[in-house]
Amino acid sequence: MKLKGLRAGLLSVWLSGFLLIALSFYGTQLLSPSSLDGPFRYSTRSIAAAPRITIFTALHSLDEGSQALLGIRSWLALSSQVTVVLFSQHNNSSSYSSFTDKFGSRLLLDSTIDFTFLGTPFLHSMLARSEAYKSDIAVLMDPEIVLLPDFVSALNHAHKLDRDWLLVSSSVDVPRFPFHWDETGHFWRQDNGKRVRFGELQKIISSLQSWQSNSSEGKMIMAWNNVDEPLHCGVLPPFLYQRGTHNQWIISEAVSCKRRFVFDATSTISSFFLGNAKNRSDKYNVSEPKTRNWEYIGNSHLGQLYGSLFSKSYTLPKLLKCNKRYMFVSALDRSVDLSMLEGKSVGFRTREKISACISRTKSRSLKIDFVQKDKAVPLLKFPFDLQSLLPLVADKNRTVVLSIAGYSYKDMLMSWVCRLRRLKVPNFLVCALDDETYQFSILQGLPVFFDPYAPKNISFNDCHFGSKCFQRVTKVKSRTVLKILKLGYNVILSDVDIYWFRNPLPLLQSFGPSVLAAQSDEYNTTVPINRPRRLNSGFYFARSDGPTISAMEKVVKHAATSGLSEQPSFYDTLCGEGGSYRVGDDRCLEPETNVTVQFLDRELFPNGAYGDLWLKEDVRAECEKKHCFVLHNNWISGRLKKLERQMMRGLWEYDASMRMCV
């Protein structure tokens, strides 16, 4: 008995020493970043408290029989603790309503993120919006990924870690999946109706799948805890979701930041997608035509401009499961940190079994696609011009909202865009006066075209009202409007310094043919609003009809020979010099074209000096009381003063630091 006890004591001492050496060596090299004070441990959270899991994805449509439908069903069947949030612009369709009714509050639709004019969602907007949902674990994945139950087990294990973490896992491409959900939506069944157990399902998937490592830009899963904290240091660029680069960028930044323990769980999470799926509902992941290549190139440009993606290489520790236990293994030498075994004591035989399991495990891992920093990225070329954009953005009445901007006004342009998006006015166009604005607008997902005849070598910082720059730039507006009218589209011209409270399109379209409706620049409440040169050419509506086109041709011709801006040319041409064509107090009638100029009610369309609205303590409340449609931020000199006034009065919709709408 004494001898047996002595042997046990010596074995215990030997194992303790071995573990201390192993922990010291492995923990320092791999799992003890500089931000950690000591060995990695498990938290004291109650094992019984299952974490709340929220899965975020973006979807274009939800059709019965689509692989996205198959994937989302698999997520919701995993656990009652799983909630799914679908980001989509089309939340009112019948397919969404019928599908969400089946799952109640566990399936949520959200359209409050930023999308490009083609409907591609912005990743940085998705992640920012995800913080609004209360959850223990947030997950981001492609809607076509099908999950098996070990996904929840892996997340439950990660949830016990005592620090913030980021789990990444790639999904495998299988050629076919011969199973379907039963009517209850809880079990997979074969065509003959036989229920398929999880173990059998894993074996079948393993036999169908290719065990090659998957690219970090393929269909990937990201999961993280502490959803209120960022995944990485710094600001996430405006990547387009599922357009390449962003997965690799986030992993690289998270590793460099060292705020989170980043690990690869590809070997422990069973997930797949059908590589030859015929009915794909997720338009963000299908093979795109050449007209969409610019989205991938744009993401590549952002990846090179921001962050440390190309500065160094890295490998991720892997989460494996051996002998019914999870453990983290070095991706380099396959050594294991035994301290990660949930705080349990590890016997000699158990350690040997684990080592044998690791050595024979044919584990998959995430493939990191390294790109040299000096590797040339193709030029960002937008495949659209004015003529091809018009049918894409115009509403059913063939009407577009046009704005024209230079680079110094890019933030005000984006605030204007964000406001129109909030009002659900998608039919807008942007004319860029310089290449910088053009490139910026492309990366912001705007329907933009470049005016090759815009004035060159001008300083937009000094392009305020009355300046020579202002006089030259404003004439671009009338020329562009005329071009669009001749292409058969109606135009609402709106300067970017006009704040929209309500959508004015229904009211403006109620004016009949041969009527040009324009804002009045008159501020005096005791005089007619159509006084000489009080037509504001920063906001007007023109129909694409013969008389209006002829009238606009007269305006453009007059402005071309004028030493002033285009604004006096509008009034002198359409209302006559000195107001000789005036009719009553709010109209003019141009005799040659028989076009009527209707000056808009200043209570509904106030200029910047009318009623001292900008001086009110609560501008928004005053304008809403008047039922204003828009408010012009004019009658103030200088770009910076405009910006300050609009921001200070709470009429600002864009966060320039995050590059997203607020």
PDB file of N, CA and C in Angstrom, residues 37 131 153 183 225 290 318 527 555 610 628:
ATOM      1  N   ASP A  37      -2.538  38.927 -18.521  1.00  0.00           N
ATOM      2  CA  ASP A  37      -1.703  38.974 -17.330  1.00  0.00           C
ATOM      3  C   ASP A  37      -1.200  37.606 -16.917  1.00  0.00           C
ATOM      4  N   GLU A 131     -24.977  45.958 -33.088  1.00  0.00           N
ATOM      5  CA  GLU A 131     -24.807  46.338 -31.690  1.00  0.00           C
ATOM      6  C   GLU A 131     -26.129  46.721 -31.029  1.00  0.00           C
ATOM      7  N   SER A 153     -22.461  23.777 -29.964  1.00  0.00           N
ATOM      8  CA  SER A 153     -21.536  23.235 -28.964  1.00  0.00           C
ATOM      9  C   SER A 153     -20.233  24.020 -28.941  1.00  0.00           C
ATOM     10  N   GLU A 183     -41.703  18.365 -41.806  1.00  0.00           N
ATOM     11  CA  GLU A 183     -42.709  19.410 -41.662  1.00  0.00           C
ATOM     12  C   GLU A 183     -42.551  20.213 -40.375  1.00  0.00           C
ATOM     13  N   ASN A 225     -18.028  37.321 -28.894  1.00  0.00           N
ATOM     14  CA  ASN A 225     -18.755  37.661 -27.679  1.00  0.00           C
ATOM     15  C   ASN A 225     -18.660  39.164 -27.429  1.00  0.00           C
ATOM     16  N   LYS A 290     -19.575  41.153 -65.469  1.00  0.00           N
ATOM     17  CA  LYS A 290     -18.445  42.072 -65.444  1.00  0.00           C
ATOM     18  C   LYS A 290     -18.832  43.451 -64.924  1.00  0.00           C
ATOM     19  N   LYS A 318      -5.992  26.670 -33.537  1.00  0.00           N
ATOM     20  CA  LYS A 318      -7.161  25.921 -33.986  1.00  0.00           C
ATOM     21  C   LYS A 318      -7.891  25.302 -32.799  1.00  0.00           C
ATOM     22  N   VAL A 527     -43.813  91.274 -50.030  1.00  0.00           N
ATOM     23  CA  VAL A 527     -43.702  91.518 -51.472  1.00  0.00           C
ATOM     24  C   VAL A 527     -43.967  90.213 -52.220  1.00  0.00           C
ATOM     25  N   VAL A 555     -32.437  78.897 -71.488  1.00  0.00           N
ATOM     26  CA  VAL A 555     -31.706  79.218 -70.254  1.00  0.00           C
ATOM     27  C   VAL A 555     -30.220  78.898 -70.412  1.00  0.00           C
ATOM     28  N   TYR A 610     -35.890  83.045 -45.256  1.00  0.00           N
ATOM     29  CA  TYR A 610     -37.327  83.235 -45.029  1.00  0.00           C
ATOM     30  C   TYR A 610     -37.704  82.891 -43.588  1.00  0.00           C
ATOM     31  N   CYS A 628     -43.079  71.839 -43.684  1.00  0.00           N
ATOM     32  CA  CYS A 628     -42.102  72.078 -44.749  1.00  0.00           C
ATOM     33  C   CYS A 628     -41.757  70.773 -45.467  1.00  0.00           C
TER      34      CYS A 628
END
